[in-house]
């Protein structure tokens, strides 16, 4: 909470849907707003950070630019109140209550002032993200080929080897096997990756040798190799019988939020451990250079038995997510991790601590 000199507010819209396509031309658009004395303005997120608005803003000053960004991937709120003395602002978590049983860390806010305008503030924030948040770990864009757009789930070892050979000649630096490498996919068509979601074993019919030979083949062609996962969601047909325990699934008002899939509540210690065991087993077996962590469904869990209450399920889940990503970063320091969420629903500066794309 602080009060700063009044000025034009710069803010950025979020994904505002499942995909940033041409039909949604308002996704990630820079907006401006000037408040008169007595006016208020509020933005935020109910579920994931950038579903509606990116948790960042900047204020135009006469000779400088004030800027701030929230390091938080879940629900948040930002409110401005134009008073006679300036802009009074409140930036942080969305309304909730939680029971404190041990030391906890909430969202942090990065803020500063840069001489000049918006461009100078953006450059200052980028510099801090690289040297402070990422501790010098560079952001290196790679020429990337992703199988999803051409193949969907219609992939197998032979076709992927042939595709690797072609794209390597075009200068591709990273080859990513997207959703569909596990069993049971394609029930409803070539882009049905939900069927079979939650299985952690490559489909033996299409990948009889597993995925490690594709890692090796990509390396032999001078490319890095990546693999897609969506740890936080599972098809309900795979719940139990050696898969995710039903008691770990998130509910909101008694509903899973879907007729076909369930969200794994990462507030549960047992659920996180089960997922980490599967995830590290996959990484150790395949040895990819790149992990695409997707998230295509989200509800705020209010189910009891997960270590959270009725209103802090979002807070607990995001902290659980950070715990998992932090452990991956420690165990696989050279692994590049992509943060994707229905396209771009979980974008915030805090995610740069753990993810690289």
Short mmCIF file of C-alpha atoms in Angstrom, two decimals:
data_model
loop_
_atom_site.label_atom_id
_atom_site.label_comp_id
_atom_site.label_asym_id
_atom_site.label_seq_id
_atom_site.Cartn_x
_atom_site.Cartn_y
_atom_site.Cartn_z
CA UNK A 1 0.00 0.00 0.00
CA UNK A 2 1.38 3.41 -0.93
CA UNK A 3 0.48 6.80 -2.33
CA UNK A 4 2.41 8.22 -5.27
CA UNK A 5 2.06 11.37 -7.37
CA UNK A 6 -0.87 11.21 -9.78
CA UNK A 7 -0.29 10.41 -13.42
CA UNK A 8 -1.57 8.30 -16.30
CA UNK A 9 -1.82 4.58 -15.39
CA UNK A 10 -0.34 2.13 -17.91
CA UNK A 11 -1.54 -1.48 -17.64
CA UNK A 12 -1.59 -4.59 -19.82
CA UNK A 13 -4.56 -6.83 -20.62
CA UNK A 14 -4.13 -10.58 -20.19
CA UNK A 15 -4.93 -13.53 -22.43
CA UNK A 16 -8.71 -13.09 -21.88
CA UNK A 17 -9.52 -16.57 -23.15
CA UNK A 18 -8.00 -19.93 -23.92
CA UNK A 19 -5.85 -18.80 -26.86
CA UNK A 20 -4.48 -15.51 -28.13
CA UNK A 21 -5.85 -15.75 -31.68
CA UNK A 22 -6.98 -13.25 -34.29
CA UNK A 23 -10.55 -13.38 -32.99
CA UNK A 24 -9.35 -11.95 -29.69
CA UNK A 25 -7.42 -8.85 -30.68
CA UNK A 26 -7.48 -7.42 -27.16
CA UNK A 27 -5.07 -10.00 -25.71
CA UNK A 28 -1.92 -8.45 -24.19
CA UNK A 29 -2.80 -4.90 -25.22
CA UNK A 30 -1.21 -1.89 -23.54
CA UNK A 31 -3.93 0.33 -22.05
CA UNK A 32 -3.89 3.78 -20.45
CA UNK A 33 -6.23 5.42 -17.93
CA UNK A 34 -6.24 8.79 -16.18
CA UNK A 35 -8.36 9.17 -13.03
CA UNK A 36 -10.04 12.35 -11.83
CA UNK A 37 -10.10 13.15 -8.13
CA UNK A 38 -12.56 10.79 -6.44
CA UNK A 39 -12.38 8.12 -9.16
CA UNK A 40 -11.28 4.55 -8.49
CA UNK A 41 -9.93 1.79 -10.74
CA UNK A 42 -9.37 -1.89 -9.99
CA UNK A 43 -8.03 -4.91 -11.87
CA UNK A 44 -6.92 -8.38 -10.80
CA UNK A 45 -7.36 -12.11 -11.24
CA UNK A 46 -9.75 -14.63 -9.69
CA UNK A 47 -7.83 -17.77 -10.68
CA UNK A 48 -4.56 -17.40 -12.64
CA UNK A 49 -2.34 -14.33 -12.84
CA UNK A 50 -2.81 -13.11 -16.42
CA UNK A 51 -6.23 -14.47 -17.37
CA UNK A 52 -7.58 -10.91 -17.57
CA UNK A 53 -4.74 -8.52 -16.69
CA UNK A 54 -0.98 -8.93 -16.33
CA UNK A 55 0.06 -8.10 -12.72
CA UNK A 56 2.12 -5.06 -13.69
CA UNK A 57 1.56 -1.32 -14.05
CA UNK A 58 3.45 1.93 -14.59
CA UNK A 59 2.58 5.56 -13.81
CA UNK A 60 3.69 8.41 -16.06
CA UNK A 61 5.43 11.17 -14.13
CA UNK A 62 6.65 14.56 -15.27
CA UNK A 63 10.26 13.41 -15.63
CA UNK A 64 10.23 9.79 -14.56
CA UNK A 65 8.18 6.56 -14.55
CA UNK A 66 7.02 4.64 -11.49
CA UNK A 67 6.58 0.91 -12.16
CA UNK A 68 5.56 -2.16 -10.16
CA UNK A 69 4.99 -5.86 -10.75
CA UNK A 70 3.59 -8.58 -8.52
CA UNK A 71 5.58 -11.81 -8.17
CA UNK A 72 2.55 -14.07 -7.99
CA UNK A 73 1.07 -16.63 -10.40
CA UNK A 74 -2.40 -16.94 -8.85
CA UNK A 75 -5.28 -14.68 -7.79
CA UNK A 76 -4.39 -11.06 -7.09
CA UNK A 77 -5.85 -7.57 -6.84
CA UNK A 78 -4.76 -4.02 -7.66
CA UNK A 79 -6.77 -0.93 -6.74
CA UNK A 80 -6.20 2.77 -7.39
CA UNK A 81 -7.96 5.63 -5.58
CA UNK A 82 -7.35 9.13 -6.96
CA UNK A 83 -7.23 11.47 -4.02
CA UNK A 84 -6.35 15.13 -3.71
CA UNK A 85 -2.79 14.19 -2.82
CA UNK A 86 -2.10 11.59 -5.53
CA UNK A 87 -2.81 7.96 -6.37
CA UNK A 88 -3.38 5.70 -3.38
CA UNK A 89 -2.80 2.11 -4.45
CA UNK A 90 -3.13 -1.36 -2.95
CA UNK A 91 -1.39 -4.30 -4.68
CA UNK A 92 -1.33 -7.91 -3.52
CA UNK A 93 -3.42 -11.01 -2.92
CA UNK A 94 -7.10 -11.27 -3.76
CA UNK A 95 -9.32 -11.28 -0.64
CA UNK A 96 -8.87 -14.50 1.36
CA UNK A 97 -8.09 -15.81 4.81
CA UNK A 98 -5.63 -18.50 5.81
CA UNK A 99 -4.58 -20.20 9.02
CA UNK A 100 -0.91 -19.73 9.90
CA UNK A 101 0.65 -22.85 11.37
CA UNK A 102 4.24 -22.24 10.22
CA UNK A 103 6.27 -19.47 8.61
CA UNK A 104 4.88 -18.62 5.18
CA UNK A 105 5.95 -16.32 2.36
CA UNK A 106 3.36 -14.37 0.42
CA UNK A 107 3.65 -12.53 -2.88
CA UNK A 108 6.43 -9.98 -3.26
CA UNK A 109 6.14 -6.71 -5.18
CA UNK A 110 8.94 -5.31 -7.31
CA UNK A 111 8.72 -1.52 -7.69
CA UNK A 112 10.96 1.31 -8.75
CA UNK A 113 11.36 4.62 -10.53
CA UNK A 114 13.22 5.17 -13.78
CA UNK A 115 14.23 8.51 -15.26
CA UNK A 116 12.42 8.95 -18.57
CA UNK A 117 9.24 7.21 -19.66
CA UNK A 118 7.66 3.80 -20.09
CA UNK A 119 10.47 2.40 -22.24
CA UNK A 120 13.06 3.23 -19.59
CA UNK A 121 10.91 1.67 -16.86
CA UNK A 122 10.50 -1.50 -18.93
CA UNK A 123 14.26 -1.70 -19.43
CA UNK A 124 14.86 -1.24 -15.69
CA UNK A 125 12.38 -3.99 -14.82
CA UNK A 126 13.93 -6.34 -17.38
CA UNK A 127 17.39 -5.69 -15.97
CA UNK A 128 16.19 -6.48 -12.45
CA UNK A 129 14.41 -9.63 -13.63
CA UNK A 130 17.63 -10.94 -15.16
CA UNK A 131 20.11 -9.96 -12.44
CA UNK A 132 17.88 -10.09 -9.36
CA UNK A 133 15.03 -12.54 -9.87
CA UNK A 134 16.91 -14.90 -12.22
CA UNK A 135 20.29 -14.31 -10.54
CA UNK A 136 22.02 -13.83 -13.89
CA UNK A 137 20.42 -16.81 -15.63
CA UNK A 138 19.98 -15.61 -19.22
CA UNK A 139 16.77 -15.75 -21.24
CA UNK A 140 17.84 -17.36 -24.50
CA UNK A 141 15.20 -17.65 -27.25
CA UNK A 142 15.60 -20.78 -29.35
CA UNK A 143 14.31 -21.48 -32.85
CA UNK A 144 11.68 -24.00 -31.82
CA UNK A 145 9.64 -26.63 -33.64
CA UNK A 146 6.56 -27.90 -31.79
CA UNK A 147 4.71 -30.98 -33.03
CA UNK A 148 1.23 -29.86 -31.89
CA UNK A 149 0.37 -27.46 -34.68
CA UNK A 150 1.14 -29.91 -37.47
CA UNK A 151 0.31 -33.29 -35.93
CA UNK A 152 -1.77 -32.96 -32.77
CA UNK A 153 -1.59 -36.35 -31.09
CA UNK A 154 -0.93 -38.26 -34.35
CA UNK A 155 2.72 -38.80 -33.53
CA UNK A 156 4.96 -41.86 -33.37
CA UNK A 157 8.68 -42.60 -33.35
CA UNK A 158 9.05 -42.99 -37.11
CA UNK A 159 7.21 -39.80 -38.04
CA UNK A 160 9.04 -37.78 -35.42
CA UNK A 161 12.43 -39.01 -36.60
CA UNK A 162 11.56 -38.00 -40.14
CA UNK A 163 10.32 -34.60 -38.98
CA UNK A 164 13.46 -34.04 -36.91
CA UNK A 165 15.64 -34.65 -39.92
CA UNK A 166 13.69 -32.14 -42.02
CA UNK A 167 13.52 -29.33 -39.48
CA UNK A 168 17.18 -29.67 -38.47
CA UNK A 169 18.02 -28.68 -42.04
CA UNK A 170 15.94 -25.51 -41.58
CA UNK A 171 17.99 -24.37 -38.60
CA UNK A 172 15.68 -25.46 -35.78
CA UNK A 173 17.49 -25.46 -32.42
CA UNK A 174 14.81 -27.11 -30.23
CA UNK A 175 12.41 -29.91 -31.16
CA UNK A 176 9.45 -30.30 -28.77
CA UNK A 177 7.17 -33.34 -28.60
CA UNK A 178 3.89 -31.83 -27.43
CA UNK A 179 0.82 -33.50 -25.90
CA UNK A 180 -0.11 -37.00 -26.99
CA UNK A 181 2.99 -39.13 -26.37
CA UNK A 182 1.15 -41.19 -23.72
CA UNK A 183 -1.45 -43.92 -24.22
CA UNK A 184 -5.16 -43.38 -24.85
CA UNK A 185 -5.10 -40.15 -26.86
CA UNK A 186 -7.06 -39.25 -29.98
CA UNK A 187 -10.42 -40.73 -28.99
CA UNK A 188 -12.28 -37.66 -30.24
CA UNK A 189 -9.89 -36.73 -33.05
CA UNK A 190 -6.28 -35.78 -33.78
CA UNK A 191 -6.25 -32.94 -31.24
CA UNK A 192 -7.81 -34.86 -28.35
CA UNK A 193 -5.03 -34.92 -25.78
CA UNK A 194 -7.40 -35.07 -22.78
CA UNK A 195 -8.05 -38.79 -23.23
CA UNK A 196 -5.16 -40.53 -21.52
CA UNK A 197 -4.06 -37.37 -19.71
CA UNK A 198 -2.52 -38.33 -16.39
CA UNK A 199 -0.62 -41.31 -17.73
CA UNK A 200 3.12 -40.96 -17.40
CA UNK A 201 4.28 -43.75 -19.72
CA UNK A 202 4.99 -43.30 -23.44
CA UNK A 203 2.51 -45.22 -25.60
CA UNK A 204 4.28 -48.56 -26.28
CA UNK A 205 2.44 -48.97 -29.58
CA UNK A 206 3.71 -45.69 -31.02
CA UNK A 207 6.94 -45.33 -29.05
CA UNK A 208 8.08 -48.94 -28.45
CA UNK A 209 11.56 -47.77 -27.45
CA UNK A 210 10.31 -44.96 -25.22
CA UNK A 211 11.28 -41.33 -25.81
CA UNK A 212 14.98 -41.42 -24.92
CA UNK A 213 15.99 -42.48 -28.48
CA UNK A 214 14.35 -39.29 -29.76
CA UNK A 215 16.41 -37.23 -27.32
CA UNK A 216 19.54 -38.92 -28.63
CA UNK A 217 18.47 -38.47 -32.25
CA UNK A 218 17.77 -34.76 -31.76
CA UNK A 219 21.20 -34.34 -30.19
CA UNK A 220 22.83 -36.16 -33.09
CA UNK A 221 21.25 -33.58 -35.41
CA UNK A 222 22.51 -30.69 -33.31
CA UNK A 223 19.14 -29.87 -31.69
CA UNK A 224 17.86 -29.78 -28.15
CA UNK A 225 14.88 -32.00 -27.28
CA UNK A 226 11.77 -31.08 -25.28
CA UNK A 227 8.69 -32.84 -23.93
CA UNK A 228 5.22 -31.63 -22.89
CA UNK A 229 3.53 -32.37 -19.53
CA UNK A 230 0.45 -31.15 -17.67
CA UNK A 231 1.02 -32.40 -14.11
CA UNK A 232 -1.87 -30.51 -12.49
CA UNK A 233 -4.64 -32.21 -14.48
CA UNK A 234 -5.78 -35.78 -15.12
CA UNK A 235 -8.53 -37.50 -17.06
CA UNK A 236 -11.07 -38.82 -14.58
CA UNK A 237 -10.90 -42.27 -16.20
CA UNK A 238 -7.34 -42.62 -14.85
CA UNK A 239 -8.12 -41.67 -11.25
CA UNK A 240 -7.29 -44.49 -8.85
CA UNK A 241 -5.94 -47.89 -9.95
CA UNK A 242 -2.34 -46.69 -9.54
CA UNK A 243 -3.02 -43.17 -10.79
CA UNK A 244 -3.95 -39.99 -8.97
CA UNK A 245 -5.93 -40.56 -5.76
CA UNK A 246 -9.42 -39.08 -6.01
CA UNK A 247 -8.96 -37.44 -2.61
CA UNK A 248 -6.23 -35.24 -4.14
CA UNK A 249 -8.53 -33.71 -6.75
CA UNK A 250 -9.61 -30.11 -6.33
CA UNK A 251 -13.26 -29.27 -5.96
CA UNK A 252 -15.09 -25.96 -5.95
CA UNK A 253 -18.58 -26.10 -4.53
CA UNK A 254 -18.48 -29.89 -4.74
CA UNK A 255 -17.63 -29.91 -8.47
CA UNK A 256 -14.41 -30.86 -10.28
CA UNK A 257 -15.09 -28.06 -12.77
CA UNK A 258 -15.21 -30.53 -15.66
CA UNK A 259 -17.05 -33.70 -16.62
CA UNK A 260 -13.91 -35.32 -18.03
CA UNK A 261 -10.92 -34.06 -16.08
CA UNK A 262 -9.85 -33.17 -12.57
CA UNK A 263 -7.32 -30.70 -11.20
CA UNK A 264 -4.77 -32.05 -8.78
CA UNK A 265 -4.66 -29.75 -5.75
CA UNK A 266 -0.99 -29.01 -5.16
CA UNK A 267 -1.70 -27.97 -1.58
CA UNK A 268 -1.70 -31.69 -0.77
CA UNK A 269 1.75 -32.92 0.27
CA UNK A 270 0.90 -36.46 -0.85
CA UNK A 271 -0.30 -35.29 -4.26
CA UNK A 272 2.81 -33.20 -4.84
CA UNK A 273 5.08 -36.08 -3.87
CA UNK A 274 3.24 -38.50 -6.16
CA UNK A 275 3.52 -36.07 -9.07
CA UNK A 276 7.19 -35.31 -8.38
CA UNK A 277 7.99 -39.01 -8.38
CA UNK A 278 6.31 -39.43 -11.79
CA UNK A 279 7.83 -36.27 -13.20
CA UNK A 280 11.39 -36.95 -12.09
CA UNK A 281 11.06 -40.54 -13.27
CA UNK A 282 10.09 -39.27 -16.71
CA UNK A 283 12.90 -36.72 -16.78
CA UNK A 284 15.49 -39.27 -15.67
CA UNK A 285 14.31 -41.70 -18.34
CA UNK A 286 13.96 -39.32 -21.29
CA UNK A 287 16.69 -36.82 -20.29
CA UNK A 288 15.19 -33.90 -22.23
CA UNK A 289 16.74 -30.45 -22.40
CA UNK A 290 13.36 -28.70 -22.18
CA UNK A 291 10.14 -29.23 -20.26
CA UNK A 292 6.89 -27.63 -21.42
CA UNK A 293 4.70 -27.37 -18.28
CA UNK A 294 1.12 -26.72 -19.39
CA UNK A 295 -2.01 -25.87 -17.40
CA UNK A 296 -5.35 -25.94 -19.22
CA UNK A 297 -7.83 -25.92 -16.34
CA UNK A 298 -8.00 -24.16 -13.01
CA UNK A 299 -10.47 -23.86 -10.12
CA UNK A 300 -9.98 -22.49 -6.62
CA UNK A 301 -10.14 -25.56 -4.43
CA UNK A 302 -12.37 -25.35 -1.34
CA UNK A 303 -12.28 -29.09 -0.57
CA UNK A 304 -11.31 -30.06 2.96
CA UNK A 305 -8.41 -32.37 3.75
CA UNK A 306 -5.82 -30.61 1.56
CA UNK A 307 -4.30 -28.38 4.21
CA UNK A 308 -6.20 -25.25 3.25
CA UNK A 309 -9.53 -23.65 4.11
CA UNK A 310 -12.52 -22.50 2.09
CA UNK A 311 -10.97 -19.32 0.66
CA UNK A 312 -7.22 -19.95 0.47
CA UNK A 313 -7.12 -22.87 -1.94
CA UNK A 314 -5.66 -20.67 -4.67
CA UNK A 315 -2.94 -19.39 -2.33
CA UNK A 316 -2.08 -22.92 -1.20
CA UNK A 317 -2.05 -24.35 -4.73
CA UNK A 318 0.30 -21.67 -6.09
CA UNK A 319 2.68 -22.16 -3.17
CA UNK A 320 2.61 -25.88 -3.93
CA UNK A 321 3.39 -25.14 -7.57
CA UNK A 322 6.37 -23.02 -6.53
CA UNK A 323 7.57 -25.84 -4.27
CA UNK A 324 7.56 -28.27 -7.20
CA UNK A 325 9.20 -25.88 -9.66
CA UNK A 326 11.85 -24.94 -7.11
CA UNK A 327 12.66 -28.62 -6.55
CA UNK A 328 12.94 -29.18 -10.31
CA UNK A 329 15.26 -26.20 -10.64
CA UNK A 330 17.48 -27.58 -7.87
CA UNK A 331 17.53 -31.14 -9.23
CA UNK A 332 17.88 -30.24 -12.92
CA UNK A 333 19.71 -26.89 -13.02
CA UNK A 334 20.25 -27.01 -16.79
CA UNK A 335 16.67 -27.93 -17.69
CA UNK A 336 14.82 -25.21 -19.59
CA UNK A 337 11.21 -24.94 -18.39
CA UNK A 338 8.38 -23.40 -20.39
CA UNK A 339 5.51 -21.83 -18.46
CA UNK A 340 2.37 -22.23 -20.58
CA UNK A 341 -1.22 -22.04 -19.37
CA UNK A 342 -3.83 -22.26 -22.08
CA UNK A 343 -1.44 -20.01 -23.98
CA UNK A 344 -0.60 -17.34 -21.42
CA UNK A 345 -2.82 -17.40 -18.34
CA UNK A 346 0.00 -17.62 -15.77
CA UNK A 347 2.37 -14.86 -16.75
CA UNK A 348 3.98 -12.86 -13.97
CA UNK A 349 7.46 -11.69 -13.14
CA UNK A 350 7.72 -14.14 -10.25
CA UNK A 351 7.46 -17.10 -12.63
CA UNK A 352 10.82 -16.02 -14.07
CA UNK A 353 12.44 -17.45 -10.94
CA UNK A 354 11.59 -20.95 -12.10
CA UNK A 355 10.74 -20.88 -15.81
CA UNK A 356 12.57 -19.66 -18.88
CA UNK A 357 9.95 -19.30 -21.64
#
